[in-house]
CSV table of C-alpha atoms in Angstrom, one decimal:
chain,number,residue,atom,x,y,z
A,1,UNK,CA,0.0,0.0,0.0
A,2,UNK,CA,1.3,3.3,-0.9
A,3,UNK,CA,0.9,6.4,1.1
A,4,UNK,CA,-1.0,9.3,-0.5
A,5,UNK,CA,-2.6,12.4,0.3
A,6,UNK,CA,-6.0,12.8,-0.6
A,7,UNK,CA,-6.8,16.2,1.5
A,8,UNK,CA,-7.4,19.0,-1.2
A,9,UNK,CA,-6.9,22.3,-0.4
A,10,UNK,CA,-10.7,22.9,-1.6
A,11,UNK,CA,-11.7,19.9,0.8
A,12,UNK,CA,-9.8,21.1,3.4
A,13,UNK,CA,-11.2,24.7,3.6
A,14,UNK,CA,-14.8,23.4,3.0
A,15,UNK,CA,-14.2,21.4,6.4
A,16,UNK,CA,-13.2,24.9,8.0
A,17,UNK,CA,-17.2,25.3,8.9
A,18,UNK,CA,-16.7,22.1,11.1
A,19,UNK,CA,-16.0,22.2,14.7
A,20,UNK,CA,-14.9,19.1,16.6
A,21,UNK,CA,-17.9,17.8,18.3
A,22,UNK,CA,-17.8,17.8,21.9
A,23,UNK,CA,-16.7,14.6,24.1
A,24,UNK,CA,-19.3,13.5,26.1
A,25,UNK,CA,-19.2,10.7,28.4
A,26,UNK,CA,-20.4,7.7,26.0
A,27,UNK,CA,-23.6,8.9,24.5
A,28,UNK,CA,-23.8,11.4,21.7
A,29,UNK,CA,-26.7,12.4,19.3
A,30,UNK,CA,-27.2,10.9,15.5
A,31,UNK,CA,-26.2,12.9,12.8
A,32,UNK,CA,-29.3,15.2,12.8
A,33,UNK,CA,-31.6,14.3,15.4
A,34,UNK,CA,-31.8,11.9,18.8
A,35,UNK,CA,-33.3,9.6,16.4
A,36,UNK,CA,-31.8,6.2,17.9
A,37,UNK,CA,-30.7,4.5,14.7
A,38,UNK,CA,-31.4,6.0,11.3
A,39,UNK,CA,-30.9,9.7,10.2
A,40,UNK,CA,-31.5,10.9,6.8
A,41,UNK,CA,-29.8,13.9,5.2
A,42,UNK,CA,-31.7,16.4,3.5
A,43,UNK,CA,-31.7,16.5,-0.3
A,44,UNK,CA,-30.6,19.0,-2.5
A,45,UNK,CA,-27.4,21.1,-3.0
A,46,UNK,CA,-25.0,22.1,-6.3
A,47,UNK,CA,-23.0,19.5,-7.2
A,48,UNK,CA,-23.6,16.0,-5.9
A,49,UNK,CA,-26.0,13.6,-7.0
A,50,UNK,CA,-27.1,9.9,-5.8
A,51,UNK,CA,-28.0,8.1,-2.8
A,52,UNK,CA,-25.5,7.1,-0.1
A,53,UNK,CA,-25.8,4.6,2.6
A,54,UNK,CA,-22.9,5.6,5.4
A,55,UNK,CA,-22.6,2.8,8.1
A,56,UNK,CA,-21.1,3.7,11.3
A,57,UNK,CA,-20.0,1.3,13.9
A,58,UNK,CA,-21.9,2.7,16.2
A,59,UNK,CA,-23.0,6.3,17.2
A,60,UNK,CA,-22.4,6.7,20.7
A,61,UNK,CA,-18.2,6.7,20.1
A,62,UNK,CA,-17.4,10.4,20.4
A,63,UNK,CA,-14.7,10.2,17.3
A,64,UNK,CA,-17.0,8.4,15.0
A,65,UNK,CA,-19.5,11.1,15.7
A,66,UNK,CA,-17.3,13.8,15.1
A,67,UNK,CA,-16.3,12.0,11.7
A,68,UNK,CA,-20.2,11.3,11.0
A,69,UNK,CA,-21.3,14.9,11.6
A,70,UNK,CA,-18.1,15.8,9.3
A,71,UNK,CA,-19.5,13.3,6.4
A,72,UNK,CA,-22.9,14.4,6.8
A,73,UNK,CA,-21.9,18.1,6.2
A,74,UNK,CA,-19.8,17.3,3.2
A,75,UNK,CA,-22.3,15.4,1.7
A,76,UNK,CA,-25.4,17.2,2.2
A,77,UNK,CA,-23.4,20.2,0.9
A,78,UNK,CA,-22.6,18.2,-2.5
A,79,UNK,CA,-26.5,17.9,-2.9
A,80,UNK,CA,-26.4,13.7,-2.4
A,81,UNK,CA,-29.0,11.9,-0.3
A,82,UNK,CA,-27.5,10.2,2.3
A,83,UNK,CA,-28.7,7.8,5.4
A,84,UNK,CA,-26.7,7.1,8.4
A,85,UNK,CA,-27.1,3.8,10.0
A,86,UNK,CA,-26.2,3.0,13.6
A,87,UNK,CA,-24.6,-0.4,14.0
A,88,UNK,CA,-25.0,-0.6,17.7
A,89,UNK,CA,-21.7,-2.3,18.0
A,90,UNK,CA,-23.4,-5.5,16.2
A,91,UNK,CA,-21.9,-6.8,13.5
A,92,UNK,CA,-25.2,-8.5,12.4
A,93,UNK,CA,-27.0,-5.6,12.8
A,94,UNK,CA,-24.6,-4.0,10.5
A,95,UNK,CA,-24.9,-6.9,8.0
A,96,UNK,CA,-28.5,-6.3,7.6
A,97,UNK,CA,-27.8,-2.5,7.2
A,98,UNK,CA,-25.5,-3.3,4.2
A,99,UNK,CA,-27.9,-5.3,2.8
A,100,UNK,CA,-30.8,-2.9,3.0
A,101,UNK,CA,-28.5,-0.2,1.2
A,102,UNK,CA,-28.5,-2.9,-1.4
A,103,UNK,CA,-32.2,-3.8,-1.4
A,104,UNK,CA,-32.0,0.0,-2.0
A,105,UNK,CA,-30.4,0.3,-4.7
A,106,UNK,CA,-27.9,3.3,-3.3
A,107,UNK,CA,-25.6,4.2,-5.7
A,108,UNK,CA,-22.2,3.9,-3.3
A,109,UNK,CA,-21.8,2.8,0.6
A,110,UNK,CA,-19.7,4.2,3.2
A,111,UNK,CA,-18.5,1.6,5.8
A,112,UNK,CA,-16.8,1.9,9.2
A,113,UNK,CA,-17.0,-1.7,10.1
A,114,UNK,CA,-18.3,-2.7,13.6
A,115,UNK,CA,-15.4,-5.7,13.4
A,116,UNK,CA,-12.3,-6.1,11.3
A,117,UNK,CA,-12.6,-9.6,11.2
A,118,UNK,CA,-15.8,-9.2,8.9
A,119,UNK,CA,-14.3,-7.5,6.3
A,120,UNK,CA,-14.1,-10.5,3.7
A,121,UNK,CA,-17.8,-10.7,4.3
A,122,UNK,CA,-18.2,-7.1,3.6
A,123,UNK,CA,-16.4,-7.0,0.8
A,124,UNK,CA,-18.1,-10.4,-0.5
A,125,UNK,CA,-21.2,-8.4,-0.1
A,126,UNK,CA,-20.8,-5.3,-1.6
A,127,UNK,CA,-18.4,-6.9,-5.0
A,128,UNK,CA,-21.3,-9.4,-5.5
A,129,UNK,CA,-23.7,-6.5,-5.7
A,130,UNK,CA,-21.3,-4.4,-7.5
A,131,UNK,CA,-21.5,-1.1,-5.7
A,132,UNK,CA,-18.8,1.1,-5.1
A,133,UNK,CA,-17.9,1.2,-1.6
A,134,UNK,CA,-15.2,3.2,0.7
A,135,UNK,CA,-14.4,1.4,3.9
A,136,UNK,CA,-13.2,4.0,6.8
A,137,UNK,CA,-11.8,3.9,10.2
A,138,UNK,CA,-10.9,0.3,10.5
A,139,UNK,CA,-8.7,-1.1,8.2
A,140,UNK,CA,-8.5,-4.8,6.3
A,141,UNK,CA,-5.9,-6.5,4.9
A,142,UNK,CA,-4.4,-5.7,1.4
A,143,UNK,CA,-5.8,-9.3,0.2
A,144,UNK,CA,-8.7,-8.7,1.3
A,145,UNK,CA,-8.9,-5.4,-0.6
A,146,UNK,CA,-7.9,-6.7,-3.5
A,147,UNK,CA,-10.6,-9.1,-4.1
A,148,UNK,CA,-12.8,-5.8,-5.3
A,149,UNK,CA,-12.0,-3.1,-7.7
A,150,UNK,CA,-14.3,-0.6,-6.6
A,151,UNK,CA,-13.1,-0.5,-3.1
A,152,UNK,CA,-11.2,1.5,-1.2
A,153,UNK,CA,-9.8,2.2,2.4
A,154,UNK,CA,-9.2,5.6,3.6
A,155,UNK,CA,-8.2,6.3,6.8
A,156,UNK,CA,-4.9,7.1,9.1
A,157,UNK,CA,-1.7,4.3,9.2
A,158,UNK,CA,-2.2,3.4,12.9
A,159,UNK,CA,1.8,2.6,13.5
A,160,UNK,CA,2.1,6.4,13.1
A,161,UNK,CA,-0.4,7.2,15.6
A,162,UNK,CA,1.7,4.9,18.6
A,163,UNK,CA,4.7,6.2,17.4
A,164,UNK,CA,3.8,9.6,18.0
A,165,UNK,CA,2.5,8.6,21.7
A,166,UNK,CA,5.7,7.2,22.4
A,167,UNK,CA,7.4,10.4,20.4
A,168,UNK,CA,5.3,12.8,23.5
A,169,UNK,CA,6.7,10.7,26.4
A,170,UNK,CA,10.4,10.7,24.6
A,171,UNK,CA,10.1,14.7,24.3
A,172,UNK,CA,9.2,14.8,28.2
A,173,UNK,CA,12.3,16.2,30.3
A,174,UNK,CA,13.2,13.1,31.8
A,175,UNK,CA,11.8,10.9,29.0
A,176,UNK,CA,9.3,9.3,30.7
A,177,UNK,CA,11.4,7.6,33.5
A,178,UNK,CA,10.2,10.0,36.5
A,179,UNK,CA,11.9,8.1,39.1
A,180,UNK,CA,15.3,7.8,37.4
A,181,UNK,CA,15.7,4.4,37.8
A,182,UNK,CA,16.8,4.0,33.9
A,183,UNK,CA,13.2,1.9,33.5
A,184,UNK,CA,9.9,3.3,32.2
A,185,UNK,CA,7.0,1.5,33.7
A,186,UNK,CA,3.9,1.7,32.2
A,187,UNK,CA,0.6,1.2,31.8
A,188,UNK,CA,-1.5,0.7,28.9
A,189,UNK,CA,-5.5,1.0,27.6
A,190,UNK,CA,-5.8,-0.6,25.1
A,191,UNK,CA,-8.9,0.4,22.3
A,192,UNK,CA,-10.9,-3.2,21.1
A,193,UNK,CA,-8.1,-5.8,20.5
A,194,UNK,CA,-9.7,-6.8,17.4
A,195,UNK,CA,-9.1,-3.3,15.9
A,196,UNK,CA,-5.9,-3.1,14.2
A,197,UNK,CA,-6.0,0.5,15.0
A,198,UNK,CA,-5.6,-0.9,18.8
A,199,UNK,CA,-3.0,-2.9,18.2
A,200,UNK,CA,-0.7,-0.7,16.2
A,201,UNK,CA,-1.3,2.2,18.6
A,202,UNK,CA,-0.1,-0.5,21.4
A,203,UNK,CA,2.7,-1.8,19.7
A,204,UNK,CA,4.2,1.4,18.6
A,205,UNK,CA,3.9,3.8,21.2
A,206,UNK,CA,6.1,1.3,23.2
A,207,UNK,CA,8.3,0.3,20.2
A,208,UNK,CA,9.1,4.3,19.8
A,209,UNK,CA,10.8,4.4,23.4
A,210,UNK,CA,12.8,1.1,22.6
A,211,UNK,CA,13.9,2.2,19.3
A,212,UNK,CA,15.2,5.3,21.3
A,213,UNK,CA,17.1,2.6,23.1
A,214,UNK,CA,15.1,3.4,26.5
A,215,UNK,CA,14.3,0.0,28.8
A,216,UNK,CA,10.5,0.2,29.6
A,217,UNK,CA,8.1,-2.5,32.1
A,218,UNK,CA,4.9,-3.1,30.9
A,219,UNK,CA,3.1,-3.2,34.3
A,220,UNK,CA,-0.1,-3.9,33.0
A,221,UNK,CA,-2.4,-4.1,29.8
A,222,UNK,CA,-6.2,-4.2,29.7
A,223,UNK,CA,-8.6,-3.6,27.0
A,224,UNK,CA,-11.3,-0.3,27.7
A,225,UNK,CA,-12.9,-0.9,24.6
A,226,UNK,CA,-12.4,2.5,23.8
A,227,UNK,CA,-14.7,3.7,26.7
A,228,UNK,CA,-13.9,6.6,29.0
A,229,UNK,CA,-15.8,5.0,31.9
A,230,UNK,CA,-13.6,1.4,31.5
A,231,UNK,CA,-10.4,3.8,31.2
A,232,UNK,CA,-10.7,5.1,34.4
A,233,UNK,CA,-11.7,2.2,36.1
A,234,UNK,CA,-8.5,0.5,34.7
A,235,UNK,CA,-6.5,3.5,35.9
A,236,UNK,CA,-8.1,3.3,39.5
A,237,UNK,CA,-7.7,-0.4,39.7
A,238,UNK,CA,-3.8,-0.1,38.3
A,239,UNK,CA,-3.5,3.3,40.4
A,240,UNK,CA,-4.5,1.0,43.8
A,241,UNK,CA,-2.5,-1.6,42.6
A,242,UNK,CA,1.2,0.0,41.7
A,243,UNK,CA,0.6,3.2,43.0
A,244,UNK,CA,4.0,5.3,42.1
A,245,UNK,CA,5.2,2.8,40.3
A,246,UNK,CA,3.5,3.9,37.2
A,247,UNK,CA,5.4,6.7,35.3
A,248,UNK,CA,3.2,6.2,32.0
A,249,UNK,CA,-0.1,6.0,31.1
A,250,UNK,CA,-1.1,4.8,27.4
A,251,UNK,CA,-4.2,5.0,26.2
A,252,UNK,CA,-5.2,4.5,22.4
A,253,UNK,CA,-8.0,6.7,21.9
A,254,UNK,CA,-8.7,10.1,24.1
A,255,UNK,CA,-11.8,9.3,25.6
A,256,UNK,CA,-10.1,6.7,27.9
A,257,UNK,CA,-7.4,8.9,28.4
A,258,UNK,CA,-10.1,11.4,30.1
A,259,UNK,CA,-11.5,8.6,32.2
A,260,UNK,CA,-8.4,7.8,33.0
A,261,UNK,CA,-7.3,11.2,34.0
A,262,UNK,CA,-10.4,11.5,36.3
A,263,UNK,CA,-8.5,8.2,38.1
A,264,UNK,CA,-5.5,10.0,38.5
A,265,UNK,CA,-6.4,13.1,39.6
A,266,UNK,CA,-8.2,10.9,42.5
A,267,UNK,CA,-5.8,9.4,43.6
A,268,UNK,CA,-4.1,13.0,44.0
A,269,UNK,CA,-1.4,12.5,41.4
A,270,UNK,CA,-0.6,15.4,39.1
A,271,UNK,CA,0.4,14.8,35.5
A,272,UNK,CA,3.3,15.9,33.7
A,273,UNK,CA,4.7,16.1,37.4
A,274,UNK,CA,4.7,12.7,38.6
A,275,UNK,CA,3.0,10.7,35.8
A,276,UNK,CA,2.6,11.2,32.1
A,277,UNK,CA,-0.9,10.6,30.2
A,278,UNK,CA,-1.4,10.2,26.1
A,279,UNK,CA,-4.0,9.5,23.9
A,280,UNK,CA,-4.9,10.1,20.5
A,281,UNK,CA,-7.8,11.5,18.7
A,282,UNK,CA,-7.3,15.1,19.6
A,283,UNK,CA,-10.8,15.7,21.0
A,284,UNK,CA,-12.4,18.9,22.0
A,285,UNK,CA,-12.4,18.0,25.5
A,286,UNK,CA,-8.9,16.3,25.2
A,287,UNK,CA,-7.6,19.4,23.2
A,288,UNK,CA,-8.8,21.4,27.0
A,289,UNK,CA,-6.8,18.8,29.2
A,290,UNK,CA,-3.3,19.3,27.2
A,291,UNK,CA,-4.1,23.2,27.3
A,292,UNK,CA,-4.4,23.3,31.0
A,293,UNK,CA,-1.5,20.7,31.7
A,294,UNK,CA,-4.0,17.6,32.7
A,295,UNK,CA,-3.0,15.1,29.3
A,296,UNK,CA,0.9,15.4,28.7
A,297,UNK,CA,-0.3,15.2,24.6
A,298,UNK,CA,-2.3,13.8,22.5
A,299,UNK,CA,-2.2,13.1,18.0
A,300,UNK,CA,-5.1,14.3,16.0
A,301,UNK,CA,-6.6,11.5,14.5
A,302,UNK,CA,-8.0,14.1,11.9
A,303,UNK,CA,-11.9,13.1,11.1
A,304,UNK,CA,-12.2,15.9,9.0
A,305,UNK,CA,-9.5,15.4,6.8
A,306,UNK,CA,-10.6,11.5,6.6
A,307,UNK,CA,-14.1,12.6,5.9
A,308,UNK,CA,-13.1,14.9,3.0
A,309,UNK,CA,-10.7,12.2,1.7
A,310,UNK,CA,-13.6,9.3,2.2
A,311,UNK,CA,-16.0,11.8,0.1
A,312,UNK,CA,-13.1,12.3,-2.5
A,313,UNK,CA,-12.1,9.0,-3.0
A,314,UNK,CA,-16.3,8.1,-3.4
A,315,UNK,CA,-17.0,10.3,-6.3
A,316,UNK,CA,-13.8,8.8,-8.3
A,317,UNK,CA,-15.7,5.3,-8.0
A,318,UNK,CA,-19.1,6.7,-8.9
A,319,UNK,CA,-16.5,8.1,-11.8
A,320,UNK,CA,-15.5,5.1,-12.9
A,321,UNK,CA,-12.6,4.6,-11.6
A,322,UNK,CA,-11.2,1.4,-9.9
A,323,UNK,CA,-8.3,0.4,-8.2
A,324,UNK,CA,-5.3,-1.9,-8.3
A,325,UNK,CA,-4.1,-4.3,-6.0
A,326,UNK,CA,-1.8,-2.6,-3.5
A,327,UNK,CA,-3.2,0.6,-4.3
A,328,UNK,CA,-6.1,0.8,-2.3
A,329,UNK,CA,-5.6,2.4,0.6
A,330,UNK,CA,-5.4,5.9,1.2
A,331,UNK,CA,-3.7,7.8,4.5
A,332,UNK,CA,-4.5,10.6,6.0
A,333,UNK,CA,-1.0,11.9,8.1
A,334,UNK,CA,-2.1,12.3,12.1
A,335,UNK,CA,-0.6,15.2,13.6
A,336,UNK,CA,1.1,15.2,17.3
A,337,UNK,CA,-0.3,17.4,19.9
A,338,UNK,CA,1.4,19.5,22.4
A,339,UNK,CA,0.9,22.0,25.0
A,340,UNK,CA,2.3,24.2,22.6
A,341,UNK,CA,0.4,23.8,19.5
A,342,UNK,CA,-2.7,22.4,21.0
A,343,UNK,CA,-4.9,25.6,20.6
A,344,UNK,CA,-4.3,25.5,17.3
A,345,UNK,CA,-6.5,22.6,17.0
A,346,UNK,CA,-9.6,23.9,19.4
């Protein structure tokens, strides 16, 4: 897979109207109204024609509703018909979905997949059916790509995303190891282990500080799902359990980062003093922590950008055009988040 950049300058100052939508504590609205699962886009608009069926995991995840509500307002601008599905975190349920968009007859799909592991279904699915279809947010395997012409991935290369955690704990003063004792101990909160996004994010946020030729402890590992209210139940539970013994927290998304923080600052420990906190997604309420010194950093996971690209990359299928083996995937670059650049991103 090749790397490429699919964020147009046009794209990327139609997404300027956007603002990052706020991080609740596991519940968020659909893309128009409280409508539990189905929301549909109104028609009209300049330059877009066609129906689109846009499945989404589920639409209680705070980045997938800040990426839904940035699909939604590119595609309602473009004058296409769209209808957001709400997977419920059900992979059946999502299955039916798909095939109801097909029933349909829409003329392309958007898919974030509720599990990676059902992508050659997916794909099986839409090829037989023969409708152009982007896949976003969780990414298959190049083989299973290639088994359809009219498909295509767009989303961010997760091994970035870790590397960049492990880049904010290297950039710390003492490097992450707070009690000098030439070790970093951490812990780490993981997203779904299923998700490849969880396990890159894992892998390379440590790999970063070995590469750097640092020794590090993993002192524990459990998955939060991607949950702020398992993050800081993991935190507390570790926090009880090692106490100062933990110099770095992990987390591979933001919203367990903020339940996690909640743990710490319980248990009266102050980060960037004697503890260190990541995450990645570069939400609003994320964006406030770094500001005010709570989160040591965070990487914009950039919805917007993906959105734009996901849009992009539709319209060449609906075009006509198909793609090659190896060629099918398209990144958008995360960014890495500091105290001192984080405004920029609020």
């Amino acid at each position: 897979m090749r790397l490429l950049r699919k964020v147009t300058a046009m794209a990327m100052a139609s997404m300027m109207v956007l603002s990052m939508a706020a991080c609740g504590g596991g519940s968020s609205a659909s893309a128009t109204t409280a409508a539990p699962a189905e929301t549909k886009a109104a028609e009209g608009g300049a330059s877009g024609s066609g129906t689109i069926g846009v499945c989404i995991y589920k639409f209680d995840d705070a980045f997938m509703t800040t990426y839904r509500n940035a699909l939604q307002e590119i595609l309602e601008g473009k004058g296409y018909t769209v209808t957001f599905m709400d997977g419920k975190n059900d992979q059946a349920e999502q299955n039916n979905q798909i095939n109801n968009f097909i029933a349909q007859e829409v003329d392309a799909l958007i898919i974030n997949p509720v599990m990676t592991s059902a992508a050659d279904q997916i794909i099986a699915t839409v090829k037989d059916a023969n409708i152009p279809t982007v896949l976003i947010n969780r990414e298959p395997t190049a083989d299973q790509m290639a088994a359809y012409d009219k498909l295509v991935y767009v989303g961010c290369d997760a091994r970035q995303s870790g590397t960049m955690q492990g880049e904010l704990i290297l950039d710390t003063p003492n490097k992450g190891d707070i009690n000098g004792d030439g070790v970093i101990s951490y812990i780490m909160i993981q997203g779904d282990p299923e998700n490849v996004d969880a396990q890159y994010r894992t892998e390379f946020s440590v790999k970063a500080l070995t590469d750097a030729g640092l020794a590090v402890k993993e002192l524990d590992l459990q998955r939060g799902d991607w949950d702020r209210n398992k993050g800081q139940e993991i935190a507390q539970n570790d926090l009880a359990k090692f106490g100062d013994e933990i110099e770095v927290v992990f987390c591979n998304n933001d919203d367990m980062a903020i339940g996690a923080l909640q743990a710490i600052q319980a248990a009266e420990r102050k980060v960037n003093e004697d503890i260190y906190l990541v995450g990645v997604d570069a939400l609003d309420a994320a964006l406030n922590e770094v500001v005010n010194g709570n989160m040591t950093g965070t990487v914009l996971n950039d919805a917007k950008g993906q959105a734009a690209g996901a849009v992009e990359a539709m319209e060449a299928l609906l075009g006509g055009k198909t793609y090659a083996a190896g060629e099918q995937s398209i990144y958008v670059d995360y960014v890495k988040v500091t105290p001192e650049n984080a405004a920029d991103f609020q």
